[in-house]
CSV table of C-alpha atoms and ligand atoms in Angstrom, one decimal:
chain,number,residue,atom,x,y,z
A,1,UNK,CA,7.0,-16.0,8.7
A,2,UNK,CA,9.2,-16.1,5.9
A,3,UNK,CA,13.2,-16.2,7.0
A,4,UNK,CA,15.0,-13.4,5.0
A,5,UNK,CA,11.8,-11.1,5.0
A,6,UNK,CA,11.9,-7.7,6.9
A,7,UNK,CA,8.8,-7.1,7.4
A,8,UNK,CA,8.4,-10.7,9.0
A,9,UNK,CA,11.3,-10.0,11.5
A,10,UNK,CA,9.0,-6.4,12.6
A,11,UNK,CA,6.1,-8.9,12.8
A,12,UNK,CA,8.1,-11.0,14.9
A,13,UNK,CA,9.4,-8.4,16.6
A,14,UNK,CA,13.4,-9.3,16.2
A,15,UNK,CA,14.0,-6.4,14.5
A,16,UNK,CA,12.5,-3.1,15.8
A,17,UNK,CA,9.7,-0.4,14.4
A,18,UNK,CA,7.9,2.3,15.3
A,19,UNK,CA,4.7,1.2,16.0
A,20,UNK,CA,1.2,3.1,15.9
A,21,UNK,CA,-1.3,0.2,15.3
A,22,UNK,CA,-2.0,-3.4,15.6
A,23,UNK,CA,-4.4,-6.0,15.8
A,24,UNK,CA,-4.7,-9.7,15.2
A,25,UNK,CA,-4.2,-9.3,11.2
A,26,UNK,CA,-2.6,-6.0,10.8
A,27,UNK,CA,0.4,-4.3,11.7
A,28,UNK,CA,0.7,-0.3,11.0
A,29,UNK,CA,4.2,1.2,11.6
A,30,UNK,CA,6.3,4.1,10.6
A,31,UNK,CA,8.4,3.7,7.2
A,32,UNK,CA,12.2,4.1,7.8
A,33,UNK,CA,12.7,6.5,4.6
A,34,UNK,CA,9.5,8.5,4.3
A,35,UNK,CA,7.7,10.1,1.9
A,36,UNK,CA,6.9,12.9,4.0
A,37,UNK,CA,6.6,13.3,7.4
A,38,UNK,CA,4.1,10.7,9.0
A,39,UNK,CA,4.5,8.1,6.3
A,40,UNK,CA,3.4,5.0,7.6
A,41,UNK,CA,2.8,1.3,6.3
A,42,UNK,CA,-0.2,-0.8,6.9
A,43,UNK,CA,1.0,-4.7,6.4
A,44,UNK,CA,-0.7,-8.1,6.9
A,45,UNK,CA,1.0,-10.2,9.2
A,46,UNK,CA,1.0,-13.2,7.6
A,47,UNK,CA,3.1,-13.2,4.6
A,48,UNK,CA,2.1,-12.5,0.8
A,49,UNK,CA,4.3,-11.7,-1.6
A,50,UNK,CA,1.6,-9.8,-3.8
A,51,UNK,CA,-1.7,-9.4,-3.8
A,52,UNK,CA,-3.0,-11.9,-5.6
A,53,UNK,CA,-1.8,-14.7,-3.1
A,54,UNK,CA,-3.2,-12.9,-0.6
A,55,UNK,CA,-7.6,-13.8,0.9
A,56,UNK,CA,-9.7,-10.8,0.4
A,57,UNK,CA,-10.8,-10.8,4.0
A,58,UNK,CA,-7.0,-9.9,4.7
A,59,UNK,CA,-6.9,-7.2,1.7
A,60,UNK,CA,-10.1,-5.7,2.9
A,61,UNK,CA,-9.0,-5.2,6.5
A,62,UNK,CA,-5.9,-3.8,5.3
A,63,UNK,CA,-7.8,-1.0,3.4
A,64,UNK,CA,-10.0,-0.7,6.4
A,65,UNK,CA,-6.9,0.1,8.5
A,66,UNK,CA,-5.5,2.2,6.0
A,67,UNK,CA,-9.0,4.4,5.9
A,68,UNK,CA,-8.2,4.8,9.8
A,69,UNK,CA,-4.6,6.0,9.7
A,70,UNK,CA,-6.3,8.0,7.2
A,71,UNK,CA,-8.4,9.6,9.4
A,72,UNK,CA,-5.6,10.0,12.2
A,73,UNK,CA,-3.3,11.6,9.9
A,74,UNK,CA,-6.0,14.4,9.3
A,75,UNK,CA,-6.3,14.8,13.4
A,76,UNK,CA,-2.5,14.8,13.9
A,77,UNK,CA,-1.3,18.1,13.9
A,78,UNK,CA,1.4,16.4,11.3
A,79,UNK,CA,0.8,18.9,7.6
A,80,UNK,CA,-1.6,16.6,5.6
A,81,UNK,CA,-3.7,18.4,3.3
A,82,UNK,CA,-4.4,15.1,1.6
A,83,UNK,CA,-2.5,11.0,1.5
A,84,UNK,CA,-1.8,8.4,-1.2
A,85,UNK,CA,-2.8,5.2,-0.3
A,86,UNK,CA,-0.6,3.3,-2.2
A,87,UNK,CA,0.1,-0.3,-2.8
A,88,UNK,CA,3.2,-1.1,-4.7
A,89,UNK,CA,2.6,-4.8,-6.5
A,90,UNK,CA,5.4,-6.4,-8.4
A,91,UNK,CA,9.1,-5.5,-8.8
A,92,UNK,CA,7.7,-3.7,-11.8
A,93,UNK,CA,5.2,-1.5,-9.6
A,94,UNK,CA,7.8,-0.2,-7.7
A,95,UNK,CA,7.5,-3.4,-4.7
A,96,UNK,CA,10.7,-3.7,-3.2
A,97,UNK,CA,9.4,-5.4,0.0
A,98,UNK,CA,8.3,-8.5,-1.1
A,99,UNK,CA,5.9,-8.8,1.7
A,100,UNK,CA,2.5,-6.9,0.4
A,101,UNK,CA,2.0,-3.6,2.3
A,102,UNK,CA,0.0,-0.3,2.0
A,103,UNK,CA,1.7,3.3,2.3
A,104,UNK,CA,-0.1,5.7,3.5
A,105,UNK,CA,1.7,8.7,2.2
A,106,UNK,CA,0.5,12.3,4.0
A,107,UNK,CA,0.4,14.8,0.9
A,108,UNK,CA,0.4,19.1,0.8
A,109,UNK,CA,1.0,21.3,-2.1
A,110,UNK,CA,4.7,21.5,-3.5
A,111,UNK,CA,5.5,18.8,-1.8
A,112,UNK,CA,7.6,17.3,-4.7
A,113,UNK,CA,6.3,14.1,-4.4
A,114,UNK,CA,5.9,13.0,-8.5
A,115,UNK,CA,4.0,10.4,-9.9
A,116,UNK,CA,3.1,10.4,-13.7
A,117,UNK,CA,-0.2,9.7,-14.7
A,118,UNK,CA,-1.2,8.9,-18.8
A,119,UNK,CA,-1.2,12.6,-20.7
A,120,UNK,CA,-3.2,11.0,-24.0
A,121,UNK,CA,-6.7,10.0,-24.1
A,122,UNK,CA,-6.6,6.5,-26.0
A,123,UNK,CA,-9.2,5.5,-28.2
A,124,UNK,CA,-12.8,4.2,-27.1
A,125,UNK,CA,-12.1,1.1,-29.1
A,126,UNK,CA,-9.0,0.3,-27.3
A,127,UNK,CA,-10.5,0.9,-24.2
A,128,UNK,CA,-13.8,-1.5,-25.2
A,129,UNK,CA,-10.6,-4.1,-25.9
A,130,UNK,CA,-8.9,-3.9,-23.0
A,131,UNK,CA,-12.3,-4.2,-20.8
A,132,UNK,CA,-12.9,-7.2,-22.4
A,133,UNK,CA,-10.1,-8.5,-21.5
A,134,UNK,CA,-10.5,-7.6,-17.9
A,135,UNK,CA,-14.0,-8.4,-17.6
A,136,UNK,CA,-13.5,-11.8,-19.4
A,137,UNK,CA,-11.8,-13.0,-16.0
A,138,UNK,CA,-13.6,-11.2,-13.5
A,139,UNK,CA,-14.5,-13.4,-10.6
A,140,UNK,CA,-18.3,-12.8,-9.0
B,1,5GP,P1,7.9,-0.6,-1.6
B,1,5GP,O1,8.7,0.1,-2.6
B,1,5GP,O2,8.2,-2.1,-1.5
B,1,5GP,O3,6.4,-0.4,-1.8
B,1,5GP,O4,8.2,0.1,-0.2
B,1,5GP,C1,8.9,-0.5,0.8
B,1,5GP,C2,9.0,0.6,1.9
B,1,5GP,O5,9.5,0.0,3.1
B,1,5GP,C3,9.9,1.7,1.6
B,1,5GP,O6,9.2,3.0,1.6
B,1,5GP,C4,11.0,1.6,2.7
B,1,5GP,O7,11.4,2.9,3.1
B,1,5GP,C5,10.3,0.9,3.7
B,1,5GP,N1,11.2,0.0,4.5
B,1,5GP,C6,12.2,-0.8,4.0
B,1,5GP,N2,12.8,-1.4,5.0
B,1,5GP,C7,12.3,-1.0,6.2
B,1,5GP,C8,12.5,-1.2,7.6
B,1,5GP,O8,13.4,-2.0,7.9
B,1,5GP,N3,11.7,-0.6,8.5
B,1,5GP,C9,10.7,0.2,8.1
B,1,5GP,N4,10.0,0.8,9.1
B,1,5GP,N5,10.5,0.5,6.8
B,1,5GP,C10,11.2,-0.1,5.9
B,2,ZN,ZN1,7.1,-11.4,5.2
């Protein structure tokens, strides 16, 4: 529990959410400004910042719970003709929740969400470069 985070104070249970999951590790509740309708958020509840503090026991739970929401979503009668999971990292991802959390964002043609995606193919060197990088600090 971190003092001045909101997520904590729903985890806690001091400041109220619309719950439709929970367990020992995991919380999943409606997001206050959604997306579209049915848009919830899986979170940890013990608090990480980002992901990279965070054990991948926790993160792969969190993915598992997502993949059930998932699958609710789909049964709900709510119009879901495909979801985002999402994970915003970093203020520079788009994190504004400094508590790590996944959306999982019910889609449908036209419905205006936008999210931009690279329109140029970049060169096979560059991407041999950049793999290096990565692959130089993989852990096994
Ligand atoms: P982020 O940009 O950090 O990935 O997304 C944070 C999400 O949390 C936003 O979609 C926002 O609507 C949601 N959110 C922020 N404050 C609250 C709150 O008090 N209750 C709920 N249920 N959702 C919140
Ligand atoms: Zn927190």
């Amino acid at each position: 529990m971190t003092d001045d985070c909101i997520f904590c104070k729903i985890i806690e249970g001091s400041i109220p959410a619309v719950t439709v999951y929970e367990d020992d590790k995991v919380i999943a509740f409606m997001d206050i400004m959604p997306i579209n309708p049915g848009h919830v958020l899986a979170v940890p509840k013990a608090h990480f910042r980002e992901l990279n503090e965070m054990d991948e026991e926790t993160g792969a739970h969190l993915f598992r719970v997502g993949m059930r929401i998932d699958r609710a979503l789909r049964r709900s009668g709510l119009r879901v003709e495909g979801t985002n999971l999402l994970q915003n990292n970093g203020r520079a991802a788009f994190q504004e929740v400094p508590h790590v959390h996944l959306h999982i964002i019910p889609r449908y043609e036209g419905d205006g969400m936008k999210v931009r995606f690279g329109q140029e193919k970049a060169a096979p060197e560059q991407l041999r470069e950049w793999a290096g990088l990565i692959k130089s600090k993989m852990e096994r």
